[in-house]
Amino acid sequence: MSLYTKYRPRDWDSVIWQDAISTVLRTSLIQGRVGHAYILTGSRGTGKTTTARILAKWVNCLDLQNGNPCHICAHCIAFDQGNMLDCIEIDAASHTGVDHIRDLIEKARFEPNQWKYKVYIIDEVHMLSTPSFNALLKTLEEPPKHVKFILATTEIDKVLETIRSRSLRFDFKKISEADIVKRLEYVCGQEGIRAEQEALEIIAQAARGALRDALTLTEQSTVNSEISTDYVRSTLSLIEDSLIEEIIETIVTADKVRMMTILDTLRSRHAEVRGLFDQILYGLRDAMMSSFLGKNNTANFAEYSEIFAIFESAYSRIRSIADGWLLIEITLLRAVARGEKSATKEENQKIGRSLQDEKNLQAQENNVTPSTQVESKKKKEEKDKIELAEQISTQGVVMPTEWPKNISSSNFNYIHLLEEIKKTKSTLVLDLKTARFEHTKNSLTLIFSKEWHYNRANTPAMRNIVIETLGNLYSNSWSVVCRLEWMPGVSIADVVF
Ligand SMILES: [Zn+2]
């Protein structure tokens, strides 16, 4: 049995890291205020399924103990043994489109077999197929008295308003590193595992608020009932803190020569992009925090924020770029050169190779042939390098200087689109620049990692500007969808405050 399953909390007293939620639920349950539908939302590993199970067990327990299921009545025992006809667990993520889910939900109107209530736990509810979803909506509109729905989702924005408005909503926060460490200490104590404190802290940080991941990592890091810091670092391919501090210091002092040495070190260590960026972002968070509190005079808060923004915007590109190392190189160089308006000729030569990288990066993202392959003349290359060097410190999208004429929609180019929009609505470009895009024939999906950019871009007026510009460029009718994608590891709210 995995540590996660073994130590899954069974009552409200053990769900200590979602205090507010367990208190509200327990109190309302004790007072007999039971809703017919609950929707639990939050990132993975934060206790949604655990809470759903306690709720399901609770509503049918024959002998509640201070709002907790008793674990010893016939119903509790049946539940624990997985012998529970009236509790139906559905993982919508793995069964989308399967007809029997619709049937199951439609059968909700029949009385329970043994229990007082029929309980439906639907995990990742936003993934339900349309027929299943309609069946759910129909049942929620006129809920039979004997039915309880417990819906869970990591993406509440994708759950339709009609479902949300009919359910009691609970937002699960990411679990703090301190709480994760506390829980890991408890589990290690119970299991007789000797763990170095620093090792547990690293695990807690890497788990990014997900206790389930932390317990899995703990399990993987245990060798002969011991967990050592070195072993954890190597399993997670982490760079030691002192090097991360050095990177940040080098960026702050804009020391280009030192940065080239650091890049060599990182290359030889096979640094992995997401892990490295996570570490740098957390390092910057710490630096910002101490600068905010006046404990750090190396750089001011605004400078750290500026550097943070560079890494944050690069983070959202990780998935769209095949070569992670390229992104590491470019982002570190951008960060070091952030204050520069234009580079000198000498510096251009020094970072010439990286400028070629920048072009490849653009090419990978936009799926266009790097211009150097088209233009063979060396002179032209040199000119491009200098122009790009002038743009490299702008941090945002580098605007190429020439565009192919008469592009068809199969040659869709996001940067070209932005350039066109810039002519009519330059403020919109600031938001669109932060988006990742997915493009199929005549539809464009813009995926934002920050809510404020998303909110500004996702209005009918703004979408119309995009649609019109697409129409002008590619002579077709387009559909444009904006959606929000929280960065998997860190959100700005987590990191800054
Ligand atoms: Zn019971």
Short mmCIF file of C-alpha atoms and ligand atoms in Angstrom, two decimals, residues 57 60-64 68-77, ligand 1:
data_model
loop_
_atom_site.label_atom_id
_atom_site.label_comp_id
_atom_site.label_asym_id
_atom_site.label_seq_id
_atom_site.Cartn_x
_atom_site.Cartn_y
_atom_site.Cartn_z
CA LYS A 57 -19.15 8.38 4.31
CA ASN A 60 -24.67 7.67 5.44
CA CYS A 61 -22.93 6.95 8.76
CA LEU A 62 -25.35 5.58 11.36
CA ASP A 63 -23.54 6.93 14.39
CA LEU A 64 -21.75 10.24 13.80
CA ASN A 68 -17.01 12.61 11.96
CA PRO A 69 -17.99 9.25 10.52
CA CYS A 70 -17.73 6.57 13.20
CA HIS A 71 -15.78 4.04 11.08
CA ILE A 72 -17.44 1.12 12.90
CA CYS A 73 -21.10 1.08 11.86
CA ALA A 74 -22.25 -1.25 9.07
CA HIS A 75 -22.34 1.57 6.53
CA CYS A 76 -18.87 2.89 7.43
CA ILE A 77 -17.42 -0.62 7.20
ZN ZN B 1 -20.44 5.04 10.79
#
